[in-house]
Coordinates of C-alpha atoms in Angstrom, one line a residue:
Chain A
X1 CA 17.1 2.5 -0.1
X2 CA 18.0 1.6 3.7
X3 CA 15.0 1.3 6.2
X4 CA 16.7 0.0 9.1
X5 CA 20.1 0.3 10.0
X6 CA 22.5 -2.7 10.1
X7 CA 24.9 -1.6 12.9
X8 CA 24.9 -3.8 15.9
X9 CA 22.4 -2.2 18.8
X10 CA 25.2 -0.9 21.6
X11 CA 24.2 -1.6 24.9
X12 CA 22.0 1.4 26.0
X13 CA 20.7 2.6 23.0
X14 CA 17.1 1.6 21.2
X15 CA 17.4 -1.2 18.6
X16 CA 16.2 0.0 15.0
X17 CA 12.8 -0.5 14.5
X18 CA 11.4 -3.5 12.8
X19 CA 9.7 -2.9 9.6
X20 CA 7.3 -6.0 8.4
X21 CA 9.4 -8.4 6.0
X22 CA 7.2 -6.8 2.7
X23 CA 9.0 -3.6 3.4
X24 CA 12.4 -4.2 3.9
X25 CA 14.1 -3.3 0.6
X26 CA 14.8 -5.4 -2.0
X27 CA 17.5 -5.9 -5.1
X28 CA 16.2 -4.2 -8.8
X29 CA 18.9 -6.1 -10.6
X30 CA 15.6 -7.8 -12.4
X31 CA 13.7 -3.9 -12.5
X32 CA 16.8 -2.9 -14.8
X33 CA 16.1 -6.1 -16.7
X34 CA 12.8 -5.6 -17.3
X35 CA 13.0 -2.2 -17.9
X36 CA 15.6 -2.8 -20.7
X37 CA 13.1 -5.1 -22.3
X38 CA 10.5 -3.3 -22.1
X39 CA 12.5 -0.4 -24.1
X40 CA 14.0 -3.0 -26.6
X41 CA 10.5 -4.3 -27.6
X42 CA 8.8 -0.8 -27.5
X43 CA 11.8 0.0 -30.3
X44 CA 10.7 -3.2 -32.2
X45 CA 7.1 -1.8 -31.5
X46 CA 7.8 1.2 -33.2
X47 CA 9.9 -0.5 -36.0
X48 CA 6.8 -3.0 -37.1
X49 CA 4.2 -0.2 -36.3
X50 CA 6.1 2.1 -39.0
X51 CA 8.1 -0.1 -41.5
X52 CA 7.3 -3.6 -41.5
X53 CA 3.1 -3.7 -41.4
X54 CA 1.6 -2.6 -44.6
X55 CA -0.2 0.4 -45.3
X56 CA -3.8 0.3 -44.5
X57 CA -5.8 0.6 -47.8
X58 CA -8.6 2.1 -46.7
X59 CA -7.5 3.9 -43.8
X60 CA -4.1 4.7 -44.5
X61 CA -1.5 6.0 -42.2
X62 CA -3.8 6.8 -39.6
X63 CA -4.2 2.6 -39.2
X64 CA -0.8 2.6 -37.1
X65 CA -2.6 4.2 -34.1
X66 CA -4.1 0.7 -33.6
X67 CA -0.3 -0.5 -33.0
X68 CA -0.5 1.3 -29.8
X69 CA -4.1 1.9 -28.9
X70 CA -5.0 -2.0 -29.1
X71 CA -2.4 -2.8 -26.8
X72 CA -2.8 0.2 -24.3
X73 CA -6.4 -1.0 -24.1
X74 CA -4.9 -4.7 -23.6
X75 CA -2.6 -3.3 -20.9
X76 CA -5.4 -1.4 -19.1
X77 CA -7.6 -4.7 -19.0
X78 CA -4.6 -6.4 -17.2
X79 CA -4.3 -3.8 -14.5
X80 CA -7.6 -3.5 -13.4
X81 CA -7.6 -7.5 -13.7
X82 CA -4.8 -7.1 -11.0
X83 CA -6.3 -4.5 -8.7
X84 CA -9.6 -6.8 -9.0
X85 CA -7.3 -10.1 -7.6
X86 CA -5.3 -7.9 -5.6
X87 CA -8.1 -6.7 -4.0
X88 CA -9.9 -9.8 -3.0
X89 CA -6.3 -11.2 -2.0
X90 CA -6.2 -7.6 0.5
X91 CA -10.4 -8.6 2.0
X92 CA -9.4 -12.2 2.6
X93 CA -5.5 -12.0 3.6
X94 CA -5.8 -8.6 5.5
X95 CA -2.1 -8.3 4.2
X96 CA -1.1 -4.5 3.2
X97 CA 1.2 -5.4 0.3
X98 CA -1.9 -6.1 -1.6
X99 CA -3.6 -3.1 -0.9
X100 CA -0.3 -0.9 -2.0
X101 CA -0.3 -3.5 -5.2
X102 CA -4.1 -2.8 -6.4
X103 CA -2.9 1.2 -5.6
X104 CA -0.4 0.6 -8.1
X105 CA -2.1 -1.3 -10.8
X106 CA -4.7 1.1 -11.0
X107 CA -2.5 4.5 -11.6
X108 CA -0.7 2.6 -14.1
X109 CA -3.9 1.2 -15.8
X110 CA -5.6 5.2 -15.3
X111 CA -3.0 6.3 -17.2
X112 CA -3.2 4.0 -20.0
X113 CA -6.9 4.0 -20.3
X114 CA -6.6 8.1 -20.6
X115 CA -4.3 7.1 -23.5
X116 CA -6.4 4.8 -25.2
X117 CA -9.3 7.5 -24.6
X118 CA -7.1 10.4 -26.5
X119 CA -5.5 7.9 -29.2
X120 CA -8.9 6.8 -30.1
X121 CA -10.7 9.9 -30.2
X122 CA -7.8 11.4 -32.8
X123 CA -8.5 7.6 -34.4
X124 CA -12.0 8.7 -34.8
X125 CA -11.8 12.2 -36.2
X126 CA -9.7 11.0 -39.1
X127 CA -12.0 7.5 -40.0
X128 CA -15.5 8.7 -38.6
X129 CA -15.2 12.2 -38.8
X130 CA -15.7 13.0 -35.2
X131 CA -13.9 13.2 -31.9
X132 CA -16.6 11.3 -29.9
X133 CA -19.6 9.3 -30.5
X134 CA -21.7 7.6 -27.6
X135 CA -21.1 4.4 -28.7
X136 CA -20.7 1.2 -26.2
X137 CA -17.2 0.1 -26.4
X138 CA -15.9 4.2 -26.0
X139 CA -18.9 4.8 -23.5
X140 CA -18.1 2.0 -21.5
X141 CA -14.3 3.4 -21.5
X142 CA -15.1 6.6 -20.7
X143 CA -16.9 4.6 -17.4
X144 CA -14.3 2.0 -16.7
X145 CA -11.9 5.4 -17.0
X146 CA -14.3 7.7 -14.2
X147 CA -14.0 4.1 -12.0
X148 CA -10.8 4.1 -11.6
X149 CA -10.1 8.0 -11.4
X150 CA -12.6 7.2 -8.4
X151 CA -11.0 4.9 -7.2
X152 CA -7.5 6.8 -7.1
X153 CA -9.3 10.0 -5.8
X154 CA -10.7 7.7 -2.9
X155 CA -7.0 6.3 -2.5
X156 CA -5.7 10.0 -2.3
X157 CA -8.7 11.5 0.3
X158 CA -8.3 8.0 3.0
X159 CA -4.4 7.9 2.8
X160 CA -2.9 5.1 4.1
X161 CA -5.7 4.1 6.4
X162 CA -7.1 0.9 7.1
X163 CA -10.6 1.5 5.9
X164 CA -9.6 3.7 2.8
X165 CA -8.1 0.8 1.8
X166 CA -11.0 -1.3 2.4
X167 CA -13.3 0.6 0.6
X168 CA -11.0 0.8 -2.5
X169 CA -10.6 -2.7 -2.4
X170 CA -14.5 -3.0 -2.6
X171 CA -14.4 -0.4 -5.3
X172 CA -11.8 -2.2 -7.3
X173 CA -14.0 -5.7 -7.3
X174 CA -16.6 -4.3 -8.0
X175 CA -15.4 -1.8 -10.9
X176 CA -13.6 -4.7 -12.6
X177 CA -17.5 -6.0 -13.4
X178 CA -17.2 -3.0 -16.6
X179 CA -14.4 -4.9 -17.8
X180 CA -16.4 -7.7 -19.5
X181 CA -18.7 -5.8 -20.3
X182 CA -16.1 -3.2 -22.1
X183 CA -14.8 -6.1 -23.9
X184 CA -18.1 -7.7 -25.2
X185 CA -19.6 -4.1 -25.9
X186 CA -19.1 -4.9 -29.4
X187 CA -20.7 -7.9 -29.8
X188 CA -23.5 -6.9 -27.7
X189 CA -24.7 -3.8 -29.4
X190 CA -24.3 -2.3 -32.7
X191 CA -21.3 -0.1 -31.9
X192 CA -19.0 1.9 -34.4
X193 CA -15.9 0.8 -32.9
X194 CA -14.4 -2.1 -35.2
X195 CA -14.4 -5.7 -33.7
X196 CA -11.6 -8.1 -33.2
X197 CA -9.8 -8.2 -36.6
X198 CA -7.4 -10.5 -35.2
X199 CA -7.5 -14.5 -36.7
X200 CA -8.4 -16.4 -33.9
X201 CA -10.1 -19.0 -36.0
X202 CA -9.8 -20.5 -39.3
X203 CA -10.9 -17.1 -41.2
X204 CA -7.8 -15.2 -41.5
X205 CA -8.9 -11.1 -41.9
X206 CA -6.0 -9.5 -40.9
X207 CA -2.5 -9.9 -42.5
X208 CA 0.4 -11.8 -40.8
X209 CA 2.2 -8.9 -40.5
X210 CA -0.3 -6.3 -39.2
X211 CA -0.9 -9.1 -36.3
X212 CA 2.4 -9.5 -36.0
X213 CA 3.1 -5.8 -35.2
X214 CA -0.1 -6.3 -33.1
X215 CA 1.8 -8.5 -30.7
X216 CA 4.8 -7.2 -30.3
X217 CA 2.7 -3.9 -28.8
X218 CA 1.1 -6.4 -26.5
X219 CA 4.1 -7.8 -25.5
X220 CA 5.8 -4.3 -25.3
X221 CA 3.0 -3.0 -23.1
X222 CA 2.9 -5.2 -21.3
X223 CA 6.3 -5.2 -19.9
X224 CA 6.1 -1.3 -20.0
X225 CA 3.1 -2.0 -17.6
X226 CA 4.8 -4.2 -15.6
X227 CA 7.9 -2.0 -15.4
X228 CA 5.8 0.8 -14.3
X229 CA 3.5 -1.0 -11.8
X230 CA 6.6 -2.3 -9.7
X231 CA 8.1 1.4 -9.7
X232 CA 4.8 2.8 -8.5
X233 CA 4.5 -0.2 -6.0
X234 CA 8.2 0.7 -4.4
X235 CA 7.1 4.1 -4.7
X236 CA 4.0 3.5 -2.1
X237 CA 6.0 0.6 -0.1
X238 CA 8.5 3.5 0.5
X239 CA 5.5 5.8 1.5
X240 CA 4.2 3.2 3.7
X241 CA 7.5 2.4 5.2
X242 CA 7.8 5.6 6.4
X243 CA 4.8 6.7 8.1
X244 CA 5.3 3.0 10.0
X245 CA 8.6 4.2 10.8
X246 CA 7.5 7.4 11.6
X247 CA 4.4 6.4 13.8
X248 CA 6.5 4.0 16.3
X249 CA 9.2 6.9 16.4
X250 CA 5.9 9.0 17.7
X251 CA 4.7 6.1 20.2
X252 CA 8.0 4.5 21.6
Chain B
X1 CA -4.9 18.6 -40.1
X2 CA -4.2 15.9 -42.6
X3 CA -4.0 11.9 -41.8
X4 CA -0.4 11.9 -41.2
X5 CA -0.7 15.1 -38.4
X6 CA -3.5 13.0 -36.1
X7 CA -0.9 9.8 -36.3
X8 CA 2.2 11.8 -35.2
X9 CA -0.2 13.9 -32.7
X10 CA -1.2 10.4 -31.9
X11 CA 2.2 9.0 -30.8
X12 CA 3.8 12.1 -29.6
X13 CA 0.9 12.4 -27.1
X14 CA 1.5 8.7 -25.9
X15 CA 5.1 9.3 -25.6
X16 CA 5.4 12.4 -23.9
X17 CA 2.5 11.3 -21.8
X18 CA 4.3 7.9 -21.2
X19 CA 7.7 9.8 -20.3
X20 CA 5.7 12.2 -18.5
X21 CA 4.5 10.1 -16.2
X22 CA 7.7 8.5 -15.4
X23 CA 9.3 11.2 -14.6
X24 CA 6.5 12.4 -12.1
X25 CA 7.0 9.0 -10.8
X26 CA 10.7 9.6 -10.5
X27 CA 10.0 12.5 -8.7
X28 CA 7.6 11.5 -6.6
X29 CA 10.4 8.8 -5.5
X30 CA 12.7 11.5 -4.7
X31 CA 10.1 13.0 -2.5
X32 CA 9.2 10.3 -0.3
X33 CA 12.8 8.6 -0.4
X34 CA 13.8 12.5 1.6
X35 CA 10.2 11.7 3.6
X36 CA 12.4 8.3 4.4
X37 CA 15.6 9.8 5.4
X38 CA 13.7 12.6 7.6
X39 CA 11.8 9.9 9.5
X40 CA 15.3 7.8 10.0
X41 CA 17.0 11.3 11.3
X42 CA 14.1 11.8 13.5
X43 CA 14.4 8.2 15.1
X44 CA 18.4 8.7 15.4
X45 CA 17.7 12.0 17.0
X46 CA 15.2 10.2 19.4
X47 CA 17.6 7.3 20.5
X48 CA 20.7 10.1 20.8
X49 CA 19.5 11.1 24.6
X50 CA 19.7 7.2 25.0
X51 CA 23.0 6.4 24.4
X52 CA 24.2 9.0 26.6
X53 CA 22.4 7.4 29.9
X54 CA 24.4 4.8 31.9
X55 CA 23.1 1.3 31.2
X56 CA 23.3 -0.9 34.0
X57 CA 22.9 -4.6 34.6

C-alpha cells in the first residue's frame, strides 16, 4: 500500500498531501509472522482437541466443542476489553487510531461471540436437550452479543465522523460493564451453564490434559484474534486514509 | 442427529465461519485499497493542470 508518493515535488506542481504519521503504511513482515502462528497453534489446537485429551465420560465426543467454544468466549472477553481501553484512550487522547482500533476489536470480538452463541447452543441440544435456555451466563451473551451488534450498526450509520465515533466510544465503555457481569453470571445465579472446571487452586477437577488442550485454544485464539484485529485495523486505516486524502483533494 | 453430527456441525460452522470472515475481510481490502488508488488518480489528475503552468520566481 502507497498513500503518498515519494517522487521529489518539481517546481510548479502541488506536493503530495500529508497524511498523519498513524496512516502512513507500515511493514507486515510481523502480520505474516503472526499469522503463521496463529495457523501453527490452531493445528496443535485441533491435534489436542481430537487426539491427545481424553474422551469425556459422561458427555462424550460432544465434550471437544469446549476446546473451541471456551476460548472463543476468552477471545471475545479480550476484544471488548480492548474496545473498552481503546475507547477511553479515543475520549481522553482525541487521537483517531484509537477510535479505528475499538472499530476493529469489536467486529472481530462480534464475530466470535456469534460463534460461541452457535457452538454452545449445538453444546446444549446434545447435553441438555435443548437449543436455548434463559439462563444467565447464555442470556447475558445473547446481551453482550446485541451490544456490540449495536455498537457496529452505530459505527456503519455515523461513518467516519467525529461524533459517530464519540458515541461508539461511549457505547463501548459502557457495554464492557456486561462483561463482569457475563463472567460471574455463574456464580451469581443458579445457571445451567457449567462453571470453571479449570484447577486454579489446590482441587484439581479437570485432567492435565483436557487443560492442556484448553490452553493451547487460548493461546490459538488468541493470536487468531490478534491476527484478525490488525487486518480489520489496516482495513479501516486504509478507509480512513482515503476519505482524508480524498477530502483535501476536494478543498485544495 | 447423533453426538458425533453436532461436534462436526460444531467445528465446520466455526471454520467456515472463521474462513468466511476472512475472506470478506480480504475482499473488503480489495475494495477500499481500489477506493485508495481512485482517490490518488483523482489528486494526480488535480495537480496535472499545475505542472503545465509556468512557475516563476
Amino acid at each position: 500500500m502507497q498513500i503518498a508518493s515519494s517522487r521529489p515535488a518539481q517546481p510548479g506542481t502541488a506536493t503530495p498531501t500529508p497524511l498523519p504519521p498513524w496512516l502512513m503504511p507500515v511493514r507486515r513482515y510481523g502480520e505474516y509472522v503472526l499469522g503463521a502462528a496463529a495457523a501453527l497453534s490452531i493445528l496443535a489446537t485441533i491435534w489436542a482437541a481430537f487426539v491427545y485429551a481424553p474422551t469425556d465420560a459422561l458427555q462424550g465426543n460432544v465434550q471437544r466443542i469446549e476446546y473451541f467454544h471456551v476460548p472463543m468466549a476468552w477471545v471475545a472477553y479480550l476484544a471488548f476489553f480492548v474496545v473498552f481501553v481503546a475507547s477511553i484512550l479515543y475520549l481522553w487522547r482525541k487521537n483517531a487510531r484509537w477510535d479505528v482500533l475499538a472499530r476493529a476489536s469489536a467486529e472481530v470480538g462480534t464475530v466470535f461471540t456469534t460463534l460461541v452463541l452457535i457452538t454452545g447452543s449445538l453444546w446444549g441440544r446434545t447435553v441438555w436437550g435443548t437449543w436455548w435456555q434463559w439462563d444467565a451466563r447464555m442470556t447475558t451473551t445473547l446481551i453482550l452479543w446485541f451490544i456490540y451488534v449495536g455498537y457496529l450498526l452505530l459505527r456503519s450509520y455515523t461513518g467516519l465522523s467525529e461524533g459517530g465515533a464519540r458515541a461508539a466510544a461511549v457505547l463501548g465503555i459502557i457495554g464492557f460493564i456486561d462483561v463482569p457481569i457475563n463472567y460471574l453470571s455463574v456464580t451469581w445465579w443458579r445457571t445451567l451453564h457449567p462453571s470453571y472446571q479449570v484447577p486454579l487452586g489446590s482441587e484439581a477437577q479437570a485432567p492435565a490434559s483436557v487443560v492442556l488442550a484448553l490452553m493451547l485454544g487460548l493461546l490459538a485464539f488468541t493470536l487468531l484474534y490478534a491476527f484478525l484485529t490488525v487486518q480489520v485495523y489496516r482495513l479501516n486505516k486504509i478507509q480512513r486514509a482515503a476519505q482524508v486524502l480524498r477530502v483535501r483533494a476536494e478543498m485544495e | 442427529m447423533n453426538d458425533n453430527g453436532f461436534l462436526i456441525a460444531a467445528y465446520l460452522i466455526v471454520w467456515l465461519g472463521l474462513l468466511g470472515y476472512l475472506g470478506w475481510v480480504t475482499l473488503r481490502m480489495r475494495g477500499v485499497q481500489a477506493d485508495l488508488q481512485a482517490v490518488r488518480e483523482l489528486v494526480e489528475q488535480r495537480d496535472q493542470p499545475n505542472a503545465s503552468t509556468p512557475h516563476h520566481e
